[in-house]
C-alpha cells in the first residue's frame, strides 16, 4: 500500500496517443522493473559496472552479479517499507551504488526521483513537497557535504513541527514522514537515518522480490527534474514505455553493445548521463559502465587510459578543460572512439578542435529531460557534425519552429522550438507551468533554433537569453561564436545586464587564453593594461569580422572562470548577478 498521495492531475499521455505509439511499435511491453533481470539473462558474465561504492571500495560486477546486488537492494527497500508506487529521492554521486539503488527502486515498482549531488536543503525540501516521497537515499558524505544532516533538515522543513499541510503533498504527520536511507559506512551515520547496508545485511535470508508484475508499460516510471535555472525545478513524469523507447533508440543510433565501455563523468542522475544512451542504454545493450568519481581532466583521462574507455559524454566547459589539459597530462586515450557533447550549445570553434586534438569522433547531442533528443550520426558529413546538433531519434518526432506570436516559420528561419513525440511529456507533475504545452501536446522547449531542409537542428540560443538592447534583439550565442575565433580567447559568455538608458547592455565575460596574445593571463584582468588592450583588440576584431555594431559588447570583462551549475554547465543567471554586483560597485563607462 502506498502511504503518500500524488497529484492526480499529473498528465501522462492521452489514450489516442498511447494506442498510436504502441501500434507503430515505438512502445513495447518492456519496463524498467525487469531491466536488471533481463540484462543478466542476456549478458550474464559480461562486465556491467566498474567503480567505487559509497564506502570507497573498488567494485567490478558482471551483469549476473549486478542483478544479485539489485535483488538484495530491492529486498532491503521492501523491508524498510518502500512499496510499489512510492516515490524515492535518489541523491547519490557517481558510484556503483547509484546503479544498484536505481534498479532496486525500479524492481519493486517504486518511482525514483533523480536528484543531483549539488542539490541543497531547499531543493530537496521542494522535491519532497512536489513528489510526496517516501524515502531519500543519500551517501554519508560527498564533496564535504553531510548528506544525512541535509536530508534531515529538508524533511523537517516539510514535515517538522513548523510545517503545515500546505507544505507537504500530504498532511504533516508521522505516518507520512519520509525517512533517510544512507549508503556508506554505518558507523558514520547520525540522527534518525537508516543504514542501507544494514538493511541489506538484515534481509540476506529473504527471497529476492521478483520484478514487480503489476507495473504496466504506460505507468509512471521515474521523475526527472527540469533545469531550474530560472526558478524552482519542476518534476517531469516519464513513463516506462516512453523512456524505454528513448534509451533503445539512442543505443541503436549510437551503436552501443558488448565492447562499449562508457565513462560516466557527468552526474549520474542527469538525463543526458542516464539515457543518451547513457547508463540505462548501456545496461540495455550489454556494454560496461565505468564511474568517474570526479570530473577533473586528470581523473577522467586517467580512467580513459586505465579502463580502455570507448565512449564518454561531456558538457562544453569540460570539453574545453580536456583540450587544455591533454597536452600536459601524459595519458594514452587512443581507445576513446566517440566523444558525445551536449547539455549546452557547442561552439563551432571548439567542435573543430576535437578530432585533431583529442583524436576522437565528435557526436553532438541536443535534448532535454522533457523528451526530445537529437544526435548527429556516424555517417553525417563533417559540416553537419560540426555545425548542427543533429536530427531527432524518432521518425515520429514532430518539430515546429514558431515566432513570438505562435505562427509557424519556414525552414531556415530562427524561432522558438516546439515538439511532440513518442517520448516527450505532455505536462509537468501537478499540471504546473501549463503554458509550456499547447492543447495538441506540443512542448515549448525554450530554445531558439533553425531547422535545416534535411531535418537537422541548429540551436542558436535560448528565448530567455536573448538580449534586448535599445529594441534590437541580439543572440548571445552568435556573438560568442565570433569572439571565440580570436586566438587570445579561451572561452566566453555573453549576458545582458540591466541598463537605465539601453534597457539591457551586452557584457562579454572573457576567459583569456594564457598562451596567446593581448590580455593573456590568469585571474581578473579587467581594468588593467592587459585587460584594456584585449578589450580594444576584441572590439576592432568583431567589427572587422562583420558583427553588427549594435551587437558588439558594451563591456568586455575578463576573469578566470565561469560560475557553473551542478552539471558543469555555464550558469548564465549567476554570471549576470555577479556582473551586476561588480558594475554597481565599479560604475564603468559603457564603452560605446
Coordinates of C-alpha atoms in Angstrom, one line a residue:
X1 CA 0.0 0.0 0.0
X2 CA 1.3 3.4 -0.9
X3 CA 1.4 5.8 2.1
X4 CA 1.6 9.1 0.3
X5 CA -0.7 10.6 -2.2
X6 CA 0.4 12.0 -5.6
X7 CA -1.1 14.9 -7.7
X8 CA -3.9 13.4 -9.6
X9 CA -3.7 15.9 -12.4
X10 CA -0.2 14.9 -13.4
X11 CA -0.6 14.5 -17.2
X12 CA 0.8 11.4 -18.9
X13 CA -0.5 10.6 -22.4
X14 CA -4.0 10.7 -23.9
X15 CA -5.3 7.2 -24.8
X16 CA -5.3 8.1 -28.5
X17 CA -1.6 8.6 -28.5
X18 CA -0.9 5.6 -26.3
X19 CA -2.6 3.5 -29.0
X20 CA -0.8 5.3 -31.8
X21 CA 2.7 4.8 -30.4
X22 CA 2.0 1.2 -29.4
X23 CA 0.6 0.2 -32.7
X24 CA 3.6 1.9 -34.5
X25 CA 5.9 -0.3 -32.4
X26 CA 7.6 2.6 -30.6
X27 CA 6.2 1.5 -27.2
X28 CA 6.7 -2.1 -26.1
X29 CA 5.8 -4.2 -23.1
X30 CA 9.3 -3.5 -21.6
X31 CA 9.5 -1.9 -18.1
X32 CA 12.5 -0.8 -16.0
X33 CA 11.3 -3.1 -13.3
X34 CA 12.7 -6.0 -15.4
X35 CA 15.9 -4.3 -16.6
X36 CA 18.5 -5.9 -14.3
X37 CA 17.0 -9.4 -14.7
X38 CA 16.6 -9.2 -18.5
X39 CA 20.1 -7.9 -18.9
X40 CA 21.5 -10.6 -16.6
X41 CA 19.8 -13.2 -18.8
X42 CA 21.1 -11.7 -22.0
X43 CA 24.7 -10.7 -20.9
X44 CA 25.4 -13.0 -17.9
X45 CA 29.2 -12.8 -17.1
X46 CA 30.0 -9.8 -19.2
X47 CA 31.3 -6.9 -17.1
X48 CA 28.5 -4.5 -16.4
X49 CA 29.7 -1.9 -13.8
X50 CA 33.1 -0.7 -12.6
X51 CA 33.7 2.0 -9.9
X52 CA 33.8 2.8 -6.2
X53 CA 30.9 2.2 -3.9
X54 CA 30.0 4.7 -1.2
X55 CA 32.5 3.1 1.1
X56 CA 35.3 3.9 -1.3
X57 CA 35.8 0.2 -2.2
X58 CA 36.5 -0.6 -5.9
X59 CA 33.8 -2.8 -7.4
X60 CA 33.6 -4.8 -10.6
X61 CA 30.2 -6.5 -11.2
X62 CA 29.1 -8.7 -14.1
X63 CA 25.5 -8.5 -15.2
X64 CA 24.8 -11.6 -13.2
X65 CA 26.4 -10.1 -10.1
X66 CA 24.7 -6.7 -10.7
X67 CA 21.3 -8.4 -10.8
X68 CA 22.1 -10.1 -7.5
X69 CA 23.0 -6.8 -5.9
X70 CA 19.8 -5.3 -7.2
X71 CA 17.8 -8.1 -5.8
X72 CA 19.3 -7.7 -2.4
X73 CA 18.7 -4.0 -2.5
X74 CA 15.1 -4.5 -3.5
X75 CA 14.6 -6.8 -0.6
X76 CA 16.1 -4.2 1.7
X77 CA 13.8 -1.5 0.4
X78 CA 10.8 -3.7 0.8
X79 CA 11.8 -4.5 4.4
X80 CA 12.1 -0.7 5.1
X81 CA 8.5 -0.1 3.9
X82 CA 9.0 1.1 0.4
X83 CA 6.4 -0.3 -1.9
X84 CA 5.1 -0.1 -5.5
X85 CA 4.2 3.5 -6.4
X86 CA 6.2 5.1 -3.6
X87 CA 8.5 7.9 -4.7
X88 CA 12.1 7.7 -3.7
X89 CA 14.5 10.6 -3.9
X90 CA 17.9 9.2 -5.2
X91 CA 20.7 11.6 -4.5
X92 CA 23.9 9.7 -5.0
X93 CA 27.3 10.6 -6.5
X94 CA 28.9 8.7 -9.4
X95 CA 29.3 5.3 -7.7
X96 CA 28.2 1.7 -8.4
X97 CA 25.7 2.3 -5.6
X98 CA 23.8 4.7 -7.9
X99 CA 23.1 1.8 -10.3
X100 CA 22.0 -0.8 -7.7
X101 CA 19.8 1.7 -5.9
X102 CA 18.1 3.0 -9.1
X103 CA 17.5 -0.6 -10.4
X104 CA 16.4 -1.8 -7.0
X105 CA 13.8 1.0 -6.8
X106 CA 12.6 0.1 -10.3
X107 CA 12.4 -3.6 -9.4
X108 CA 9.8 -3.2 -6.7
X109 CA 7.7 -0.8 -8.8
X110 CA 8.6 2.3 -6.8
X111 CA 9.4 5.6 -8.6
X112 CA 12.8 7.1 -8.4
X113 CA 13.1 10.9 -8.3
X114 CA 16.5 11.7 -9.8
X115 CA 18.3 14.4 -7.8
X116 CA 21.9 15.7 -8.2
X117 CA 24.6 15.8 -5.5
X118 CA 24.7 19.6 -5.9
X119 CA 21.0 20.0 -4.8
X120 CA 20.9 21.6 -1.4
X121 CA 18.4 21.5 1.5
X122 CA 15.9 23.9 0.0
X123 CA 15.9 21.9 -3.3
X124 CA 15.4 18.6 -1.5
X125 CA 12.5 20.1 0.5
X126 CA 10.9 21.3 -2.7
X127 CA 11.2 17.8 -4.3
X128 CA 9.7 16.2 -1.1
X129 CA 6.8 18.6 -1.3
X130 CA 6.2 18.1 -5.0
X131 CA 6.6 14.3 -5.0
X132 CA 5.3 13.2 -1.6
X133 CA 8.4 11.0 -1.4
X134 CA 8.5 8.0 1.0
X135 CA 12.3 7.9 1.2
X136 CA 15.5 9.8 0.4
X137 CA 18.7 7.9 -0.4
X138 CA 22.0 9.7 0.2
X139 CA 25.7 9.0 0.8
X140 CA 27.2 9.6 4.2
X141 CA 29.3 12.4 2.7
X142 CA 30.4 13.7 -0.7
X143 CA 32.4 16.8 -1.6
X144 CA 32.4 17.9 2.0
X145 CA 28.6 17.8 2.4
X146 CA 26.9 15.9 5.3
X147 CA 24.0 14.4 3.4
X148 CA 22.2 12.8 6.3
X149 CA 22.1 16.2 8.0
X150 CA 20.9 17.8 4.7
X151 CA 18.2 15.2 4.4
X152 CA 17.1 15.6 8.0
X153 CA 16.8 19.3 7.6
X154 CA 14.8 19.1 4.4
X155 CA 12.4 16.6 5.9
X156 CA 12.0 18.8 9.0
X157 CA 11.2 21.8 6.7
X158 CA 8.4 19.8 5.1
X159 CA 7.1 17.5 7.9
X160 CA 8.5 19.1 11.1
X161 CA 6.7 20.9 13.9
X162 CA 6.6 24.2 11.9
X163 CA 5.3 22.6 8.7
X164 CA 1.6 22.7 7.7
X165 CA -0.5 20.5 5.5
X166 CA 0.2 23.0 2.6
X167 CA 3.9 22.4 2.9
X168 CA 3.7 18.7 2.0
X169 CA 2.0 16.6 -0.5
X170 CA 0.0 15.1 2.4
X171 CA -0.7 16.2 6.0
X172 CA 2.4 16.6 8.1
X173 CA 2.1 13.6 10.5
X174 CA 4.4 10.8 11.4
X175 CA 2.8 8.2 9.2
X176 CA 3.7 10.2 6.1
X177 CA 7.1 11.5 7.3
X178 CA 9.8 10.3 4.8
X179 CA 12.9 8.6 6.1
X180 CA 16.5 8.8 5.0
X181 CA 18.5 5.8 3.7
X182 CA 22.3 6.2 3.8
X183 CA 24.7 4.3 1.6
X184 CA 28.1 4.1 3.2
X185 CA 29.9 3.3 6.5
X186 CA 27.2 2.7 9.2
X187 CA 29.5 4.0 11.9
X188 CA 29.4 7.4 10.3
X189 CA 25.6 7.7 10.2
X190 CA 24.0 10.0 12.7
X191 CA 20.5 11.0 13.7
X192 CA 17.4 9.1 12.5
X193 CA 18.9 8.0 9.2
X194 CA 18.9 4.3 8.4
X195 CA 22.0 2.4 7.1
X196 CA 21.2 0.9 3.7
X197 CA 23.9 -1.7 4.1
X198 CA 22.5 -2.7 7.5
X199 CA 19.1 -3.2 5.8
X200 CA 20.7 -5.3 3.1
X201 CA 22.5 -7.4 5.6
X202 CA 19.3 -7.9 7.7
X203 CA 17.4 -9.1 4.7
X204 CA 20.0 -11.6 3.5
X205 CA 17.7 -14.6 4.2
X206 CA 14.7 -13.0 2.5
X207 CA 14.0 -14.1 -1.0
X208 CA 14.7 -11.6 -3.7
X209 CA 11.4 -9.9 -4.8
X210 CA 10.8 -10.6 -8.5
X211 CA 10.4 -7.7 -10.8
X212 CA 7.1 -6.1 -9.8
X213 CA 4.4 -7.8 -12.0
X214 CA 1.9 -5.0 -11.6
X215 CA 3.9 -2.4 -13.4
X216 CA 2.4 -1.5 -16.8
X217 CA 4.4 0.0 -19.6
X218 CA 2.2 3.1 -19.6
X219 CA 2.7 3.6 -15.8
X220 CA 4.8 6.4 -14.4
X221 CA 8.3 5.1 -14.3
X222 CA 10.5 7.9 -13.0
X223 CA 10.5 11.5 -12.2
X224 CA 13.2 13.9 -13.5
X225 CA 13.9 17.5 -12.8
X226 CA 13.7 20.5 -15.1
X227 CA 16.8 22.6 -15.3
X228 CA 15.5 25.1 -12.8
X229 CA 17.8 27.9 -13.9
X230 CA 15.0 30.5 -13.8
X231 CA 13.2 29.2 -10.8
X232 CA 12.3 26.1 -8.8
X233 CA 12.7 22.8 -10.7
X234 CA 9.6 21.1 -11.9
X235 CA 9.1 17.4 -11.8
X236 CA 8.9 15.6 -15.2
X237 CA 6.8 12.5 -15.4
X238 CA 8.5 9.8 -17.6
X239 CA 6.6 6.6 -18.3
X240 CA 8.2 3.2 -18.7
X241 CA 7.2 2.8 -22.3
X242 CA 8.2 6.3 -23.5
X243 CA 11.5 6.4 -21.7
X244 CA 12.4 2.8 -22.6
X245 CA 11.8 3.6 -26.2
X246 CA 14.2 6.6 -25.9
X247 CA 17.1 4.5 -24.5
X248 CA 16.6 1.7 -27.0
X249 CA 16.5 4.1 -30.0
X250 CA 19.5 6.0 -28.6
X251 CA 21.5 2.8 -28.1
X252 CA 20.8 1.8 -31.7
X253 CA 21.8 5.2 -33.1
X254 CA 25.0 5.3 -31.1
X255 CA 25.9 1.7 -31.8
X256 CA 26.4 0.6 -28.2
X257 CA 26.7 -3.0 -27.2
X258 CA 29.1 -5.6 -25.7
X259 CA 32.5 -4.0 -26.1
X260 CA 31.3 -0.4 -25.5
X261 CA 33.0 0.9 -22.3
X262 CA 31.4 4.2 -21.2
X263 CA 33.0 6.5 -18.7
X264 CA 30.3 8.2 -16.6
X265 CA 31.8 11.7 -16.0
X266 CA 28.7 13.9 -15.6
X267 CA 26.3 13.4 -12.6
X268 CA 24.6 10.0 -12.9
X269 CA 21.2 11.4 -12.2
X270 CA 21.2 13.9 -15.1
X271 CA 19.0 12.9 -18.1
X272 CA 21.9 13.2 -20.5
X273 CA 24.0 10.8 -18.5
X274 CA 21.1 8.5 -17.8
X275 CA 19.6 8.0 -21.2
X276 CA 21.5 9.3 -24.2
X277 CA 22.1 6.3 -24.4
X278 CA 23.8 6.7 -21.0
X279 CA 23.6 4.4 -18.1
X280 CA 20.3 2.8 -19.0
X281 CA 21.1 2.4 -22.7
X282 CA 24.5 0.8 -21.9
X283 CA 22.8 -1.7 -19.5
X284 CA 20.2 -2.4 -22.1
X285 CA 22.7 -3.1 -24.8
X286 CA 25.3 -5.0 -22.8
X287 CA 28.2 -2.5 -22.5
X288 CA 30.2 -1.6 -19.5
X289 CA 29.8 1.4 -17.2
X290 CA 32.9 2.9 -15.6
X291 CA 32.1 5.5 -12.9
X292 CA 34.3 8.6 -12.7
X293 CA 34.4 9.9 -9.1
X294 CA 35.1 13.5 -10.1
X295 CA 35.1 15.3 -13.5
X296 CA 38.6 16.7 -13.4
X297 CA 40.6 16.0 -16.5
X298 CA 43.4 14.3 -14.6
X299 CA 41.0 11.8 -13.1
X300 CA 38.8 11.3 -16.2
X301 CA 41.7 11.0 -18.7
X302 CA 43.5 8.6 -16.3
X303 CA 40.4 6.3 -16.3
X304 CA 40.1 6.5 -20.1
X305 CA 43.6 5.1 -20.3
X306 CA 43.3 2.6 -17.4
X307 CA 39.9 1.2 -18.4
X308 CA 40.2 1.4 -22.2
X309 CA 37.2 3.6 -22.5
X310 CA 35.5 3.8 -25.9
X311 CA 32.7 6.3 -25.2
X312 CA 32.0 9.3 -22.9
X313 CA 29.8 12.3 -22.7
X314 CA 30.7 15.8 -21.6
X315 CA 29.3 19.3 -21.5
X316 CA 31.2 22.1 -23.4
X317 CA 33.1 23.5 -20.4
X318 CA 34.6 20.1 -19.7
X319 CA 35.5 19.7 -23.4
X320 CA 37.5 22.9 -23.1
X321 CA 39.1 21.6 -19.9
X322 CA 40.1 18.4 -21.6
X323 CA 41.5 20.3 -24.6
X324 CA 43.6 22.5 -22.3
X325 CA 44.7 19.6 -20.1
X326 CA 45.6 16.8 -22.5
X327 CA 48.9 18.4 -23.7
X328 CA 50.3 18.5 -20.2
X329 CA 48.8 15.1 -19.0
X330 CA 50.7 12.2 -20.4
X331 CA 47.7 9.8 -21.0
X332 CA 47.0 7.3 -23.7
X333 CA 43.4 7.9 -24.8
X334 CA 43.6 6.1 -28.1
X335 CA 40.8 3.6 -27.0
X336 CA 38.3 6.5 -26.9
X337 CA 36.3 6.4 -30.1
X338 CA 33.4 8.7 -29.6
X339 CA 33.0 11.9 -27.5
X340 CA 29.4 13.0 -27.1
X341 CA 28.9 16.7 -26.3
X342 CA 25.6 18.1 -25.1
X343 CA 23.8 19.8 -22.3
X344 CA 24.6 23.2 -23.8
X345 CA 25.5 24.5 -27.2
X346 CA 28.9 23.6 -28.5
X347 CA 30.6 26.4 -30.4
X348 CA 31.8 25.6 -33.9
X349 CA 35.3 26.8 -32.9
X350 CA 35.5 24.2 -30.1
X351 CA 33.9 21.5 -32.3
X352 CA 36.6 21.9 -34.9
X353 CA 39.3 21.2 -32.3
X354 CA 38.0 17.9 -31.0
X355 CA 39.1 15.4 -33.7
X356 CA 42.5 17.0 -34.4
X357 CA 43.5 17.5 -30.8
X358 CA 41.7 14.6 -29.0
X359 CA 41.7 12.1 -31.8
X360 CA 38.1 11.1 -31.3
X361 CA 34.8 11.3 -33.3
X362 CA 32.5 14.0 -32.2
X363 CA 28.8 13.3 -31.7
X364 CA 26.7 16.3 -30.9
X365 CA 23.7 15.7 -28.7
X366 CA 20.8 18.1 -28.1
X367 CA 17.9 17.1 -25.8
X368 CA 16.0 17.8 -22.7
X369 CA 14.6 15.9 -19.7
X370 CA 11.1 16.6 -21.0
X371 CA 11.8 14.4 -24.1
X372 CA 13.2 15.3 -27.5
X373 CA 16.7 14.1 -28.2
X374 CA 18.7 14.8 -31.3
X375 CA 22.0 13.2 -32.4
X376 CA 24.5 13.7 -35.2
X377 CA 25.0 10.4 -36.9
X378 CA 28.2 8.5 -37.8
X379 CA 27.5 8.8 -41.5
X380 CA 26.8 12.6 -41.3
X381 CA 29.2 14.8 -43.3
X382 CA 31.7 16.9 -41.4
X383 CA 29.9 20.2 -41.6
X384 CA 26.7 18.6 -40.2
X385 CA 28.6 17.2 -37.3
X386 CA 30.5 20.5 -36.6
X387 CA 27.7 23.0 -37.1
X388 CA 24.4 21.2 -36.2
X389 CA 23.0 19.4 -33.2
X390 CA 21.8 16.5 -35.3
X391 CA 18.3 15.0 -36.1
X392 CA 15.7 13.7 -33.7
X393 CA 15.9 10.0 -32.8
X394 CA 12.4 9.0 -33.9
X395 CA 10.6 9.3 -37.2
X396 CA 7.5 10.2 -35.0
X397 CA 9.2 13.2 -33.5
X398 CA 7.4 16.3 -34.7
X399 CA 9.2 19.7 -34.7
X400 CA 7.7 23.2 -35.2
X401 CA 9.6 26.5 -35.3
X402 CA 7.3 29.3 -34.3
X403 CA 7.6 33.1 -34.0
X404 CA 6.7 35.2 -30.9
X405 CA 3.0 35.1 -31.9
X406 CA 3.0 31.3 -32.2
X407 CA 2.9 31.3 -36.0
X408 CA 4.8 28.7 -37.9
X409 CA 8.0 29.8 -39.6
X410 CA 9.5 28.5 -42.8
X411 CA 12.5 26.2 -42.9
X412 CA 15.7 28.1 -42.3
X413 CA 14.2 30.8 -40.1
X414 CA 15.2 31.2 -36.4
X415 CA 12.3 30.8 -33.9
X416 CA 11.1 29.0 -30.8
X417 CA 11.2 25.2 -30.8
X418 CA 8.0 23.3 -30.2
X419 CA 8.0 19.5 -30.2
X420 CA 5.8 16.4 -29.8
X421 CA 6.7 12.8 -30.0
X422 CA 6.7 9.2 -28.5
X423 CA 9.0 10.1 -25.6
X424 CA 8.2 13.8 -25.0
X425 CA 5.9 14.5 -22.0
X426 CA 2.6 16.3 -22.1
X427 CA 3.0 18.2 -18.9
X428 CA 4.7 18.5 -15.5
X429 CA 3.7 16.9 -12.2
X430 CA 0.8 18.7 -10.7
X431 CA 0.0 20.5 -14.0
X432 CA 2.3 23.4 -13.2
X433 CA 3.6 25.7 -16.0
X434 CA 0.8 24.7 -18.3
X435 CA 1.8 27.5 -20.8
X436 CA 4.8 25.3 -21.8
X437 CA 2.4 22.9 -23.5
X438 CA -0.3 23.5 -26.1
X439 CA -3.6 21.7 -26.5
X440 CA -2.2 19.4 -29.2
X441 CA 0.5 18.1 -26.9
X442 CA 3.4 20.2 -28.2
X443 CA 6.0 21.2 -25.7
X444 CA 7.7 24.7 -25.9
X445 CA 11.3 23.9 -25.1
X446 CA 12.5 27.5 -24.7
X447 CA 15.2 27.0 -27.3
X448 CA 15.8 29.2 -30.3
X449 CA 16.6 27.0 -33.3
X450 CA 17.0 27.0 -37.1
X451 CA 15.7 23.9 -38.9
X452 CA 17.6 22.7 -42.0
X453 CA 15.9 21.2 -45.0
X454 CA 17.2 17.8 -44.1
X455 CA 15.7 18.0 -40.6
X456 CA 19.0 18.8 -38.7
X457 CA 18.5 21.2 -35.9
X458 CA 20.8 24.2 -35.3
X459 CA 20.5 25.7 -31.8
X460 CA 21.1 29.4 -31.8
X461 CA 20.3 30.1 -28.1
X462 CA 17.6 30.3 -25.5
X463 CA 14.5 32.5 -25.8
X464 CA 15.1 33.9 -22.3
X465 CA 18.8 34.5 -23.0
X466 CA 18.1 36.9 -25.9
X467 CA 19.4 40.4 -25.2
X468 CA 17.1 43.4 -25.9
X469 CA 19.5 46.4 -26.4
X470 CA 17.6 49.5 -27.2
X471 CA 15.0 47.5 -29.1
X472 CA 17.5 45.4 -31.0
X473 CA 17.3 41.6 -30.3
X474 CA 20.8 40.0 -30.0
X475 CA 21.6 36.3 -29.7
X476 CA 24.4 35.8 -27.2
X477 CA 25.4 32.6 -29.0
X478 CA 26.1 34.3 -32.3
X479 CA 28.3 37.0 -30.5
X480 CA 30.1 34.3 -28.6
X481 CA 30.9 32.3 -31.7
X482 CA 32.6 35.3 -33.3
X483 CA 34.6 36.2 -30.1
X484 CA 35.8 32.6 -29.8
X485 CA 37.6 32.7 -33.1
X486 CA 40.1 35.2 -31.7
X487 CA 43.3 33.4 -30.6
X488 CA 43.6 35.3 -27.3
X489 CA 40.2 33.9 -26.1
X490 CA 39.9 30.5 -24.4
X491 CA 36.2 30.8 -23.6
X492 CA 33.5 33.5 -23.4
X493 CA 29.9 34.0 -22.2
X494 CA 27.7 36.9 -23.3
X495 CA 24.9 38.0 -21.0
X496 CA 22.7 41.1 -20.5
X497 CA 22.9 43.5 -17.6
X498 CA 20.1 45.9 -16.9
X499 CA 20.8 49.5 -18.1
X500 CA 18.7 52.6 -17.4
X501 CA 19.4 54.0 -20.9
X502 CA 19.5 51.0 -23.2
X503 CA 17.2 48.6 -21.3
X504 CA 19.9 46.0 -21.4
X505 CA 23.6 46.3 -22.3
X506 CA 25.7 43.5 -23.7
X507 CA 28.5 42.2 -21.5
X508 CA 31.1 39.6 -22.7
X509 CA 32.8 37.7 -19.9
X510 CA 36.1 36.5 -21.5
X511 CA 38.5 33.9 -20.1
X512 CA 41.8 34.7 -21.8
X513 CA 44.0 32.1 -23.4
X514 CA 47.2 32.1 -21.3
X515 CA 49.3 31.1 -24.2
X516 CA 48.1 33.7 -26.7
X517 CA 48.0 37.4 -27.4
X518 CA 46.9 40.5 -25.7
X519 CA 45.5 40.3 -22.2
X520 CA 46.5 36.7 -21.7
X521 CA 46.8 35.7 -18.1
X522 CA 45.0 34.1 -15.2
X523 CA 42.5 35.9 -13.0
X524 CA 40.5 39.1 -13.4
X525 CA 42.5 41.5 -15.6
X526 CA 39.6 43.9 -16.2
X527 CA 40.8 47.5 -15.7
X528 CA 44.4 46.5 -16.1
X529 CA 46.6 47.4 -19.1
X530 CA 46.3 43.9 -20.4
X531 CA 42.6 43.8 -19.9
X532 CA 42.1 47.1 -21.7
X533 CA 44.3 46.0 -24.5
X534 CA 42.3 42.8 -25.0
X535 CA 39.0 44.8 -24.9
X536 CA 40.3 47.2 -27.6
X537 CA 41.6 44.4 -29.7
X538 CA 38.3 42.4 -29.5
X539 CA 36.1 45.4 -30.4
X540 CA 38.2 46.1 -33.5
X541 CA 38.2 42.4 -34.3
X542 CA 34.4 41.9 -34.0
X543 CA 33.8 44.9 -36.3
X544 CA 36.3 43.6 -38.8
X545 CA 34.6 40.2 -38.8
X546 CA 31.3 41.9 -39.8
X547 CA 29.4 41.7 -36.5
X548 CA 26.7 44.4 -36.4
X549 CA 27.8 47.4 -34.4
X550 CA 24.7 47.1 -32.1
X551 CA 25.8 43.5 -31.2
X552 CA 29.4 44.4 -30.2
X553 CA 29.5 44.1 -26.4
X554 CA 29.2 47.3 -24.4
X555 CA 31.6 45.9 -21.8
X556 CA 34.3 43.2 -22.2
X557 CA 35.1 41.8 -18.7
X558 CA 37.9 39.3 -18.2
X559 CA 38.1 36.6 -15.5
X560 CA 39.5 33.2 -14.7
X561 CA 36.3 31.0 -14.6
X562 CA 32.6 30.9 -15.1
X563 CA 30.0 30.1 -12.4
X564 CA 28.7 26.6 -13.2
X565 CA 25.6 24.6 -12.5
X566 CA 25.7 21.2 -10.7
X567 CA 26.0 19.5 -14.0
X568 CA 29.0 21.6 -15.0
X569 CA 27.2 23.9 -17.5
X570 CA 27.5 27.7 -17.5
X571 CA 25.1 29.3 -15.1
X572 CA 24.1 32.5 -17.0
X573 CA 21.9 33.6 -14.2
X574 CA 24.7 33.5 -11.6
X575 CA 27.0 35.2 -14.1
X576 CA 24.5 38.0 -14.7
X577 CA 24.2 38.5 -10.9
X578 CA 27.9 38.5 -10.4
X579 CA 28.5 41.1 -13.1
X580 CA 25.6 43.2 -12.0
X581 CA 27.1 43.4 -8.5
X582 CA 30.5 44.2 -10.0
X583 CA 29.2 47.0 -12.2
X584 CA 27.2 48.5 -9.3
X585 CA 30.4 48.8 -7.3
X586 CA 32.5 50.0 -10.3
X587 CA 30.0 52.0 -12.3
X588 CA 32.1 51.6 -15.6
X589 CA 31.5 53.5 -18.8
X590 CA 29.5 51.7 -21.5
X591 CA 32.4 51.8 -23.9
X592 CA 30.3 52.9 -26.9

